Amino acid sequence: MKRLSTSPVVKALALAALTAFVCRAQNDGSLLITHAHQTPTGMALAWSDAGSNVAYTVQTREGLGDGLWLLPPSPHPWPVAETAWIEAAPSAAPARFYRVLAVPAAQRGKVLSSQTNTVWSAGFLSFLFAQAGVPVTPQYDVATYRLVYETIDPLGARTLASAAVAIPVSAGKTWPLLSYQHGTLTRTNDAPSNMSLSGEFAIGLALASVGYASVLPDYLGLGSSPGLHPYHHARSEATACVDALRATRALCATNGYALNGQLFLCGYSQGGHATMALHRELERYHTNEFTITASAPMAGAYDLSGVTAEHMLAGGAQPNPYYFAYLLAAYQQVYRLTPTLGDLLKPPYNTTLPPLMNGNASGGQINAAMPADPLLILKPELLADFRTNPNHILRQALRDNDLLTWTPQRPMRLYHCAGDQDVIKANSLAAQASFQNRGVIVPLIDPLPTGDHGDCATPSLLLAKAWFDSLKQ
C-alpha cells in the first residue's frame, strides 16, 4: 500500500542499511549522514547540523516491503538534541532502513499560560461528594488551574498541550505530586482542563482535597492541543504527561506551593495504558528529574497486539465498537498506514466514519454508526490479511504500542476486574507475567470480580488511593 509522505514540518534524510551495505539518499538537501557503522548494540549514526532550534528523531523500518517507520530502542531521550545517535539493541532483521527527521525543537514543559480557575472550599467539596456518593472526606480547600504547556508530537516536533491542575491549600504544608491519566475521550471539550464536574476532573478535585497536588493531562489532540488525539499511542501519551509534570512543578514554584518530592501515577482504561507508558518513559529517560513513589495502572490495554487483538479477532459484538474506529483513525494519522483513513474501510464506513473523527462526536454517536463487530468496518481483503499476516501494518502499529517488554523498577500495582469486556483482564495478566519473567513481582488486584469496565473504575481508584495514602508523607 502506498503511504503518505512525511509531514511538511519535518525535514528528512533516509539512510538504508542492508546487511553490510549502506546507501544514503538525501531528500531535501538540509541533512547529510556523516557517519554510520554497526556496533555491538546496533547502528551508530551521526549527521550534519540542520540549524538552530532543531531536534532530531531517528526512525527505522524493517525490510523492503510495507514496514512502518518506527522509533527504535535507544538510550537517548526522544527526540535528540545532538547530531549523533546509538541504537540500544541490534536488529535481527536481514534488512533494516534508518532515517533521521529534523523537527522544530520544543522547550518541553514550558508553561505557555496558567489560568486560575477557582478555589473550592473543603465544605463545598464535602457537599458535592456526599451528593455524588463519593466516599472521600475533604481535608483541604483546593485551588484549580488550567495549564497550557509546550510538548512534542508523535514525530518529536514542537506542539502544545493542556492540563487541569488541582492543588490543596494549607499554609506550611508540602505536597506529593500526582498525575492522573484519564480514560477514552473522543470530544475535545470533554478533556479535564475544561473542568466539568461530570468528567474525570472531579477525580482530581477529590485527590487534591486529601493532600495530593494533582495534574490531569489532556493528552495531545484534546483540550487546547491541535489535531486528532493519537489514541493509544504510547510514546506521545507518555511525553505529554512528562511535560505536564514539568509544567505543574513550574506552576507550583511560581505560585508558592511546596512539593515534597514524592510522585504518584494512576489512571483507568486508556489512562491505565497511559500510566504504564508514563512510568516506562520516566524510568528510561528522566530518573534525574523524577523518582516514582508508586504507580497504579488500571484496566489498561497493555497487550494491544496480543490478547487485545486476538479477543477482537475472535469476532462478535463489542460493548463499545467505537474504540476500534478511534484507534484506526489515530494510527492512520501517526503511522500513515494508507493514504487516507477511508482507504482502510469498506463502504459505507469509508465515507460515514471519517467525518466523526473530528473531536466533536461522542463515543455513543460513533457506536451508532458502526456494526457491533468493529472489524466489519475494514475492507475484506485487509481484514483477511490482518487475520493471517503477523507483519500486517496494523499489527506492526499495535506492537509498537504494547507495554510488556520493559522492567519496572519502582513500585507498581495493577487493578483489573475479571468481568471487564471492554478491556479484557488478560491484558493485565500478560503484563504481570512479563514483568515476573523479568524478575519483578507486580501485584494484580481484582477489586470486583463480577464488575464490568464501568463498575470496576471506582473500587479500583479507591484501592489505589488507599495504597498511595499508606505511602504518602
CSV table of C-alpha atoms in Angstrom, one decimal:
chain,number,residue,atom,x,y,z
A,1,MET,CA,0.0,0.0,0.0
A,2,LYS,CA,1.2,3.5,-0.8
A,3,ARG,CA,1.9,5.6,2.2
A,4,LEU,CA,1.8,9.4,2.6
A,5,SER,CA,5.0,11.4,2.6
A,6,THR,CA,6.5,12.9,5.7
A,7,SER,CA,4.7,15.9,7.2
A,8,PRO,CA,5.9,19.2,5.6
A,9,VAL,CA,7.1,20.5,9.0
A,10,VAL,CA,9.7,17.7,9.0
A,11,LYS,CA,12.9,17.7,7.1
A,12,ALA,CA,14.0,14.1,6.4
A,13,LEU,CA,17.1,12.2,5.3
A,14,ALA,CA,16.9,8.5,4.8
A,15,LEU,CA,19.7,6.0,5.5
A,16,ALA,CA,19.2,2.4,4.3
A,17,ALA,CA,21.2,-0.3,5.9
A,18,LEU,CA,21.2,-3.7,4.1
A,19,THR,CA,23.4,-6.2,6.0
A,20,ALA,CA,26.9,-4.8,5.4
A,21,PHE,CA,25.9,-2.5,2.6
A,22,VAL,CA,25.0,1.1,3.4
A,23,CYS,CA,23.5,3.6,0.9
A,24,ARG,CA,22.5,7.2,1.6
A,25,ALA,CA,19.6,9.1,0.0
A,26,GLN,CA,19.3,12.8,0.6
A,27,ASN,CA,15.8,14.1,0.3
A,28,ASP,CA,15.8,17.8,0.7
A,29,GLY,CA,19.5,18.9,0.9
A,30,SER,CA,19.3,20.0,4.5
A,31,LEU,CA,20.8,17.0,6.2
A,32,LEU,CA,23.7,14.7,5.5
A,33,ILE,CA,24.6,11.5,7.2
A,34,THR,CA,28.2,11.9,8.0
A,35,HIS,CA,28.8,8.6,9.9
A,36,ALA,CA,27.2,5.2,10.1
A,37,HIS,CA,28.5,1.9,11.4
A,38,GLN,CA,27.5,-1.2,13.2
A,39,THR,CA,28.3,-1.5,16.9
A,40,PRO,CA,27.7,-4.4,19.3
A,41,THR,CA,24.4,-2.7,20.4
A,42,GLY,CA,23.2,-1.8,16.9
A,43,MET,CA,23.7,1.1,14.5
A,44,ALA,CA,25.5,4.3,15.3
A,45,LEU,CA,24.7,7.3,13.3
A,46,ALA,CA,25.9,10.9,13.0
A,47,TRP,CA,24.6,13.7,10.7
A,48,SER,CA,25.2,17.3,9.8
A,49,ASP,CA,23.7,20.1,11.9
A,50,ALA,CA,20.3,21.3,10.4
A,51,GLY,CA,20.4,24.6,12.2
A,52,SER,CA,19.2,26.3,15.3
A,53,ASN,CA,16.0,25.4,17.2
A,54,VAL,CA,16.0,21.9,15.6
A,55,ALA,CA,15.8,18.5,17.2
A,56,TYR,CA,16.2,15.0,15.6
A,57,THR,CA,14.2,11.8,15.6
A,58,VAL,CA,15.7,8.6,14.3
A,59,GLN,CA,13.2,6.1,12.8
A,60,THR,CA,13.7,2.6,11.4
A,61,ARG,CA,11.9,0.3,9.1
A,62,GLU,CA,12.3,-3.4,8.7
A,63,GLY,CA,12.7,-4.9,5.2
A,64,LEU,CA,11.8,-3.7,1.8
A,65,GLY,CA,8.1,-4.2,2.0
A,66,ASP,CA,5.3,-2.4,3.8
A,67,GLY,CA,7.1,-1.8,7.0
A,68,LEU,CA,6.2,1.2,9.2
A,69,TRP,CA,8.7,3.8,10.2
A,70,LEU,CA,9.1,3.3,14.0
A,71,LEU,CA,11.2,4.6,16.9
A,72,PRO,CA,13.9,2.1,17.7
A,73,PRO,CA,15.1,1.4,21.2
A,74,SER,CA,17.8,3.8,22.2
A,75,PRO,CA,19.4,5.1,25.4
A,76,HIS,CA,18.8,8.6,24.2
A,77,PRO,CA,15.7,10.6,25.2
A,78,TRP,CA,13.5,11.3,22.2
A,79,PRO,CA,13.9,13.5,20.2
A,80,VAL,CA,17.7,14.0,20.5
A,81,ALA,CA,19.3,17.5,20.6
A,82,GLU,CA,22.7,16.2,19.4
A,83,THR,CA,23.7,15.2,15.9
A,84,ALA,CA,24.5,11.6,16.8
A,85,TRP,CA,22.6,8.6,18.0
A,86,ILE,CA,23.3,5.0,19.1
A,87,GLU,CA,20.8,2.1,18.9
A,88,ALA,CA,20.1,0.2,22.2
A,89,ALA,CA,19.8,-3.2,20.6
A,90,PRO,CA,20.9,-4.8,17.4
A,91,SER,CA,18.3,-5.7,14.8
A,92,ALA,CA,17.6,-9.3,13.9
A,93,ALA,CA,16.2,-8.3,10.6
A,94,PRO,CA,18.2,-9.1,7.5
A,95,ALA,CA,17.5,-5.6,6.2
A,96,ARG,CA,16.8,-2.5,8.1
A,97,PHE,CA,16.4,1.1,7.0
A,98,TYR,CA,17.1,4.2,9.0
A,99,ARG,CA,16.1,7.8,8.6
A,100,VAL,CA,16.7,11.0,10.5
A,101,LEU,CA,13.9,13.6,10.9
A,102,ALA,CA,14.8,17.2,11.7
A,103,VAL,CA,11.9,18.8,13.6
A,104,PRO,CA,11.2,22.1,15.3
A,105,ALA,CA,12.7,21.8,18.8
A,106,ALA,CA,10.4,22.2,21.8
A,107,GLN,CA,11.1,23.7,25.3
A,108,ARG,CA,9.5,20.7,26.8
A,109,GLY,CA,7.3,21.5,29.8
A,110,LYS,CA,7.5,25.3,29.3
A,111,VAL,CA,4.4,26.9,30.7
A,112,LEU,CA,2.6,28.9,28.0
A,113,SER,CA,-0.3,30.0,30.1
A,114,SER,CA,-1.8,29.3,33.5
A,115,GLN,CA,-5.3,30.4,34.2
A,116,THR,CA,-6.6,30.4,37.7
A,117,ASN,CA,-10.0,28.7,37.8
A,118,THR,CA,-11.3,28.9,41.4
A,119,VAL,CA,-10.7,27.8,45.0
A,120,TRP,CA,-13.1,25.1,46.0
A,121,SER,CA,-13.7,25.1,49.8
A,122,ALA,CA,-13.5,21.8,51.7
A,123,GLY,CA,-17.0,22.3,52.9
A,124,PHE,CA,-18.4,22.7,49.4
A,125,LEU,CA,-16.5,19.7,48.2
A,126,SER,CA,-17.9,17.7,51.1
A,127,PHE,CA,-21.4,18.6,49.9
A,128,LEU,CA,-20.6,17.7,46.3
A,129,PHE,CA,-19.0,14.4,47.2
A,130,ALA,CA,-21.9,13.4,49.5
A,131,GLN,CA,-24.4,14.2,46.7
A,132,ALA,CA,-22.4,12.1,44.3
A,133,GLY,CA,-21.8,9.2,46.7
A,134,VAL,CA,-18.0,9.7,46.6
A,135,PRO,CA,-16.6,8.1,49.8
A,136,VAL,CA,-13.9,10.8,50.3
A,137,THR,CA,-13.8,13.3,53.1
A,138,PRO,CA,-12.0,16.5,52.0
A,139,GLN,CA,-9.4,17.8,54.4
A,140,TYR,CA,-8.3,20.9,52.4
A,141,ASP,CA,-9.6,23.6,50.2
A,142,VAL,CA,-8.5,23.1,46.5
A,143,ALA,CA,-7.1,25.7,44.1
A,144,THR,CA,-7.6,24.8,40.4
A,145,TYR,CA,-5.7,25.9,37.3
A,146,ARG,CA,-6.0,25.4,33.6
A,147,LEU,CA,-2.4,24.9,32.2
A,148,VAL,CA,-1.2,25.1,28.6
A,149,TYR,CA,2.4,24.0,28.0
A,150,GLU,CA,4.9,23.1,25.3
A,151,THR,CA,5.5,19.5,24.4
A,152,ILE,CA,6.2,17.3,21.4
A,153,ASP,CA,4.0,15.5,18.8
A,154,PRO,CA,4.4,11.8,17.7
A,155,LEU,CA,7.3,12.8,15.4
A,156,GLY,CA,9.0,14.8,18.2
A,157,ALA,CA,8.1,18.2,16.8
A,158,ARG,CA,7.1,21.2,19.0
A,159,THR,CA,3.4,21.4,19.8
A,160,LEU,CA,1.3,22.4,22.8
A,161,ALA,CA,-1.0,20.5,25.2
A,162,SER,CA,-3.2,21.4,28.2
A,163,ALA,CA,-4.0,20.0,31.6
A,164,ALA,CA,-6.1,20.6,34.7
A,165,VAL,CA,-4.2,21.1,38.0
A,166,ALA,CA,-5.8,20.8,41.4
A,167,ILE,CA,-3.7,21.8,44.4
A,168,PRO,CA,-4.6,21.5,48.1
A,169,VAL,CA,-4.4,24.8,50.0
A,170,SER,CA,-2.9,24.9,53.5
A,171,ALA,CA,-0.1,27.1,54.9
A,172,GLY,CA,3.1,25.4,55.7
A,173,LYS,CA,2.3,22.1,54.1
A,174,THR,CA,4.3,20.3,51.4
A,175,TRP,CA,2.5,18.0,48.9
A,176,PRO,CA,3.2,14.9,46.9
A,177,LEU,CA,2.7,15.3,43.1
A,178,LEU,CA,0.2,13.0,41.5
A,179,SER,CA,-0.5,12.5,37.8
A,180,TYR,CA,-3.9,11.1,36.9
A,181,GLN,CA,-4.4,9.9,33.3
A,182,HIS,CA,-8.0,9.9,32.1
A,183,GLY,CA,-9.9,7.3,30.1
A,184,THR,CA,-11.1,7.4,26.5
A,185,LEU,CA,-12.5,10.7,25.3
A,186,THR,CA,-13.5,11.5,21.7
A,187,ARG,CA,-14.8,15.0,22.2
A,188,THR,CA,-12.1,17.7,22.6
A,189,ASN,CA,-14.2,19.7,25.0
A,190,ASP,CA,-14.6,16.8,27.4
A,191,ALA,CA,-10.9,17.0,28.4
A,192,PRO,CA,-10.1,17.5,32.1
A,193,SER,CA,-8.8,21.1,31.5
A,194,ASN,CA,-12.4,22.1,30.8
A,195,MET,CA,-13.1,21.3,34.4
A,196,SER,CA,-16.5,19.8,34.1
A,197,LEU,CA,-17.7,18.1,37.3
A,198,SER,CA,-19.4,15.4,35.2
A,199,GLY,CA,-16.0,14.3,33.9
A,200,GLU,CA,-12.8,13.0,35.4
A,201,PHE,CA,-11.8,16.4,36.6
A,202,ALA,CA,-13.8,15.6,39.7
A,203,ILE,CA,-11.2,12.8,40.5
A,204,GLY,CA,-8.5,15.4,40.5
A,205,LEU,CA,-10.6,17.5,42.9
A,206,ALA,CA,-11.1,14.5,45.2
A,207,LEU,CA,-7.4,13.6,45.3
A,208,ALA,CA,-6.3,17.2,45.9
A,209,SER,CA,-8.8,17.6,48.7
A,210,VAL,CA,-7.0,14.8,50.6
A,211,GLY,CA,-3.5,16.2,50.1
A,212,TYR,CA,-2.2,15.5,46.5
A,213,ALA,CA,-1.0,18.2,44.1
A,214,SER,CA,-2.8,16.7,41.1
A,215,VAL,CA,-2.3,17.2,37.4
A,216,LEU,CA,-4.7,15.7,34.9
A,217,PRO,CA,-3.1,15.9,31.4
A,218,ASP,CA,-5.5,16.2,28.5
A,219,TYR,CA,-3.0,14.4,26.2
A,220,LEU,CA,-2.4,15.5,22.6
A,221,GLY,CA,-5.3,16.5,20.4
A,222,LEU,CA,-7.7,17.2,23.4
A,223,GLY,CA,-8.3,20.4,25.3
A,224,SER,CA,-6.2,23.1,23.7
A,225,SER,CA,-4.0,20.8,21.8
A,226,PRO,CA,-4.4,20.8,18.0
A,227,GLY,CA,-5.2,17.9,15.7
A,228,LEU,CA,-6.7,14.4,16.2
A,229,HIS,CA,-5.8,12.8,19.5
A,230,PRO,CA,-3.2,10.0,18.9
A,231,TYR,CA,-5.3,7.4,20.8
A,232,HIS,CA,-3.3,4.7,22.5
A,233,HIS,CA,0.0,5.9,21.0
A,234,ALA,CA,2.2,5.0,24.0
A,235,ARG,CA,5.1,7.4,23.4
A,236,SER,CA,3.1,10.5,22.9
A,237,GLU,CA,0.8,9.7,25.8
A,238,ALA,CA,4.0,9.5,27.9
A,239,THR,CA,5.8,12.6,26.6
A,240,ALA,CA,2.6,14.7,27.0
A,241,CYS,CA,2.4,13.5,30.6
A,242,VAL,CA,6.1,14.0,31.4
A,243,ASP,CA,5.9,17.6,30.2
A,244,ALA,CA,2.6,18.1,32.2
A,245,LEU,CA,4.5,17.1,35.3
A,246,ARG,CA,7.3,19.6,34.4
A,247,ALA,CA,4.8,22.4,33.8
A,248,THR,CA,3.0,21.6,37.0
A,249,ARG,CA,6.2,21.8,39.1
A,250,ALA,CA,6.9,25.2,37.5
A,251,LEU,CA,3.3,26.4,38.3
A,252,CYS,CA,3.7,25.3,41.9
A,253,ALA,CA,7.0,27.1,42.2
A,254,THR,CA,5.6,30.3,40.8
A,255,ASN,CA,2.5,30.2,43.0
A,256,GLY,CA,4.2,29.2,46.2
A,257,TYR,CA,3.0,25.6,46.5
A,258,ALA,CA,5.7,23.4,48.0
A,259,LEU,CA,6.2,19.8,46.8
A,260,ASN,CA,7.8,17.1,48.9
A,261,GLY,CA,9.5,15.1,46.1
A,262,GLN,CA,7.0,12.2,46.1
A,263,LEU,CA,5.4,11.2,42.8
A,264,PHE,CA,2.3,9.0,42.3
A,265,LEU,CA,0.9,7.9,38.9
A,266,CYS,CA,-2.6,6.4,38.3
A,267,GLY,CA,-5.2,6.1,35.5
A,268,TYR,CA,-8.0,3.9,34.4
A,269,SER,CA,-8.8,2.4,30.9
A,270,GLN,CA,-6.9,4.4,28.3
A,271,GLY,CA,-5.5,6.1,31.4
A,272,GLY,CA,-4.1,2.7,32.6
A,273,HIS,CA,-2.2,2.3,29.3
A,274,ALA,CA,-1.0,6.0,29.5
A,275,THR,CA,0.1,5.5,33.2
A,276,MET,CA,2.2,2.4,32.3
A,277,ALA,CA,3.6,4.3,29.3
A,278,LEU,CA,4.5,7.2,31.6
A,279,HIS,CA,6.1,5.0,34.2
A,280,ARG,CA,8.2,3.4,31.5
A,281,GLU,CA,9.2,6.8,30.0
A,282,LEU,CA,10.2,8.3,33.3
A,283,GLU,CA,12.4,5.3,34.3
A,284,ARG,CA,14.0,5.1,30.9
A,285,TYR,CA,14.9,8.7,30.4
A,286,HIS,CA,14.1,11.0,33.3
A,287,THR,CA,15.3,9.5,36.6
A,288,ASN,CA,17.5,12.6,37.0
A,289,GLU,CA,14.2,14.6,37.3
A,290,PHE,CA,11.6,12.3,38.8
A,291,THR,CA,11.5,9.4,41.2
A,292,ILE,CA,8.3,7.5,41.1
A,293,THR,CA,6.9,6.7,44.6
A,294,ALA,CA,4.2,4.3,43.3
A,295,SER,CA,2.1,3.8,40.2
A,296,ALA,CA,-1.3,2.2,39.7
A,297,PRO,CA,-2.2,1.4,36.1
A,298,MET,CA,-5.9,0.2,36.0
A,299,ALA,CA,-7.8,-1.7,33.3
A,300,GLY,CA,-5.4,-0.8,30.5
A,301,ALA,CA,-4.8,-2.5,27.1
A,302,TYR,CA,-1.1,-3.2,27.7
A,303,ASP,CA,-1.0,-6.1,25.2
A,304,LEU,CA,-2.6,-4.5,22.2
A,305,SER,CA,-1.0,-6.8,19.6
A,306,GLY,CA,-1.6,-9.9,21.6
A,307,VAL,CA,-4.6,-10.6,23.8
A,308,THR,CA,-6.5,-7.4,22.7
A,309,ALA,CA,-6.2,-8.2,19.0
A,310,GLU,CA,-7.0,-11.9,19.4
A,311,HIS,CA,-10.0,-11.1,21.5
A,312,MET,CA,-11.3,-8.8,18.8
A,313,LEU,CA,-10.4,-11.3,16.0
A,314,ALA,CA,-12.5,-13.9,17.8
A,315,GLY,CA,-15.4,-11.9,16.4
A,316,GLY,CA,-18.8,-11.0,17.9
A,317,ALA,CA,-20.3,-7.8,19.4
A,318,GLN,CA,-18.1,-5.5,21.4
A,319,PRO,CA,-19.6,-3.2,24.1
A,320,ASN,CA,-18.0,-0.1,22.5
A,321,PRO,CA,-17.0,-0.7,18.9
A,322,TYR,CA,-16.0,2.9,18.5
A,323,TYR,CA,-12.7,2.1,20.4
A,324,PHE,CA,-11.5,0.3,17.2
A,325,ALA,CA,-12.5,3.1,14.8
A,326,TYR,CA,-10.8,5.6,17.1
A,327,LEU,CA,-7.7,3.5,17.3
A,328,LEU,CA,-7.6,3.1,13.5
A,329,ALA,CA,-8.0,6.8,12.9
A,330,ALA,CA,-5.3,7.6,15.3
A,331,TYR,CA,-2.8,5.1,13.9
A,332,GLN,CA,-3.6,6.3,10.4
A,333,GLN,CA,-2.5,9.8,11.5
A,334,VAL,CA,0.6,8.6,13.4
A,335,TYR,CA,1.9,5.9,11.1
A,336,ARG,CA,0.4,6.7,7.7
A,337,LEU,CA,-1.0,3.2,7.2
A,338,THR,CA,-2.6,4.2,3.9
A,339,PRO,CA,-3.1,7.5,2.0
A,340,THR,CA,-6.4,8.2,3.9
A,341,LEU,CA,-8.5,6.6,6.7
A,342,GLY,CA,-11.2,5.8,4.1
A,343,ASP,CA,-8.7,3.6,2.2
A,344,LEU,CA,-8.8,1.1,5.2
A,345,LEU,CA,-12.6,1.0,5.3
A,346,LYS,CA,-15.3,-0.7,3.2
A,347,PRO,CA,-18.5,1.1,2.1
A,348,PRO,CA,-20.4,2.8,3.6
A,349,TYR,CA,-18.0,3.2,6.5
A,350,ASN,CA,-15.3,4.7,4.3
A,351,THR,CA,-17.5,7.8,3.9
A,352,THR,CA,-19.6,7.8,7.1
A,353,LEU,CA,-16.9,7.2,9.8
A,354,PRO,CA,-14.0,9.7,8.9
A,355,PRO,CA,-16.2,12.8,9.5
A,356,LEU,CA,-17.0,11.5,13.0
A,357,MET,CA,-13.3,11.6,13.9
A,358,ASN,CA,-13.2,15.4,14.3
A,359,GLY,CA,-13.3,15.8,18.0
A,360,ASN,CA,-17.0,16.7,18.1
A,361,ALA,CA,-18.7,13.3,18.1
A,362,SER,CA,-19.2,11.3,21.3
A,363,GLY,CA,-18.4,7.6,21.6
A,364,GLY,CA,-22.1,6.9,21.6
A,365,GLN,CA,-22.5,8.7,18.3
A,366,ILE,CA,-19.7,6.8,16.7
A,367,ASN,CA,-21.0,3.5,18.1
A,368,ALA,CA,-24.4,4.2,16.4
A,369,ALA,CA,-22.6,4.5,13.1
A,370,MET,CA,-20.8,1.2,13.5
A,371,PRO,CA,-21.6,-2.5,13.4
A,372,ALA,CA,-21.5,-4.4,16.7
A,373,ASP,CA,-18.4,-6.3,15.5
A,374,PRO,CA,-16.0,-3.4,14.8
A,375,LEU,CA,-13.7,-5.5,12.5
A,376,LEU,CA,-16.5,-5.4,9.9
A,377,ILE,CA,-15.7,-1.8,9.0
A,378,LEU,CA,-12.4,-3.0,7.4
A,379,LYS,CA,-12.1,-3.8,3.7
A,380,PRO,CA,-12.5,-7.6,3.4
A,381,GLU,CA,-9.1,-8.1,1.8
A,382,LEU,CA,-7.4,-6.0,4.5
A,383,LEU,CA,-9.2,-7.9,7.3
A,384,ALA,CA,-8.2,-11.3,5.8
A,385,ASP,CA,-4.6,-10.1,5.7
A,386,PHE,CA,-4.8,-8.8,9.3
A,387,ARG,CA,-6.0,-12.2,10.5
A,388,THR,CA,-3.2,-14.2,8.9
A,389,ASN,CA,-0.2,-11.9,8.4
A,390,PRO,CA,1.9,-11.3,11.5
A,391,ASN,CA,3.6,-8.4,9.8
A,392,HIS,CA,0.4,-6.7,8.7
A,393,ILE,CA,0.8,-2.9,9.0
A,394,LEU,CA,-1.9,-2.7,11.7
A,395,ARG,CA,-0.2,-5.4,13.7
A,396,GLN,CA,3.1,-3.5,13.5
A,397,ALA,CA,1.4,-0.4,14.8
A,398,LEU,CA,-0.2,-2.4,17.6
A,399,ARG,CA,3.1,-4.0,18.6
A,400,ASP,CA,4.7,-0.5,18.7
A,401,ASN,CA,2.3,0.4,21.5
A,402,ASP,CA,2.5,-2.7,23.6
A,403,LEU,CA,3.8,-2.2,27.1
A,404,LEU,CA,5.2,-5.6,28.0
A,405,THR,CA,8.9,-5.6,27.1
A,406,TRP,CA,10.4,-3.5,29.8
A,407,THR,CA,11.1,-3.9,33.5
A,408,PRO,CA,9.6,-1.5,36.1
A,409,GLN,CA,12.0,-0.5,38.8
A,410,ARG,CA,9.7,1.4,41.1
A,411,PRO,CA,6.6,0.1,42.9
A,412,MET,CA,3.6,-0.7,40.7
A,413,ARG,CA,0.2,-2.4,41.3
A,414,LEU,CA,-2.2,-3.4,38.6
A,415,TYR,CA,-6.0,-3.3,39.1
A,416,HIS,CA,-8.4,-5.1,36.8
A,417,CYS,CA,-11.8,-6.8,37.1
A,418,ALA,CA,-12.5,-10.2,35.6
A,419,GLY,CA,-15.8,-9.2,34.2
A,420,ASP,CA,-14.4,-6.4,32.0
A,421,GLN,CA,-15.3,-6.9,28.4
A,422,ASP,CA,-14.2,-3.6,27.1
A,423,VAL,CA,-10.6,-4.2,28.0
A,424,ILE,CA,-10.2,-7.8,29.0
A,425,LYS,CA,-8.3,-8.7,32.1
A,426,ALA,CA,-5.9,-10.9,30.1
A,427,ASN,CA,-4.0,-7.6,29.3
A,428,SER,CA,-3.1,-7.2,33.0
A,429,LEU,CA,-2.3,-10.9,33.3
A,430,ALA,CA,0.1,-10.6,30.3
A,431,ALA,CA,1.8,-7.6,31.8
A,432,GLN,CA,2.1,-9.2,35.2
A,433,ALA,CA,3.6,-12.4,33.7
A,434,SER,CA,6.0,-10.4,31.5
A,435,PHE,CA,7.3,-8.4,34.5
A,436,GLN,CA,7.6,-11.6,36.6
A,437,ASN,CA,9.7,-13.2,33.8
A,438,ARG,CA,12.0,-10.2,34.2
A,439,GLY,CA,12.3,-10.7,37.9
A,440,VAL,CA,9.8,-8.1,39.1
A,441,ILE,CA,6.7,-9.1,41.1
A,442,VAL,CA,3.8,-6.7,40.3
A,443,PRO,CA,0.6,-7.4,42.3
A,444,LEU,CA,-2.6,-7.7,40.3
A,445,ILE,CA,-5.7,-6.8,42.3
A,446,ASP,CA,-9.3,-7.6,41.2
A,447,PRO,CA,-11.5,-5.1,43.2
A,448,LEU,CA,-14.8,-6.5,42.0
A,449,PRO,CA,-14.6,-9.8,40.0
A,450,THR,CA,-18.1,-9.6,38.7
A,451,GLY,CA,-17.7,-5.9,37.7
A,452,ASP,CA,-17.6,-4.8,34.1
A,453,HIS,CA,-15.4,-2.0,32.8
A,454,GLY,CA,-17.6,0.8,34.2
A,455,ASP,CA,-18.3,-1.0,37.5
A,456,CYS,CA,-14.6,-1.6,38.2
A,457,ALA,CA,-13.5,2.1,38.0
A,458,THR,CA,-14.5,3.4,41.4
A,459,PRO,CA,-13.4,0.4,43.5
A,460,SER,CA,-10.0,0.4,41.6
A,461,LEU,CA,-9.5,4.1,42.3
A,462,LEU,CA,-10.3,3.8,45.9
A,463,LEU,CA,-7.9,0.9,46.4
A,464,ALA,CA,-5.2,2.7,44.6
A,465,LYS,CA,-5.8,5.8,46.7
A,466,ALA,CA,-5.6,3.7,49.9
A,467,TRP,CA,-2.3,2.3,48.8
A,468,PHE,CA,-1.0,5.8,47.9
A,469,ASP,CA,-2.2,7.1,51.3
A,470,SER,CA,-0.2,4.4,53.1
A,471,LEU,CA,3.0,5.8,51.3
A,472,LYS,CA,2.2,9.5,51.4
A,473,GLN,CA,4.4,11.7,53.5
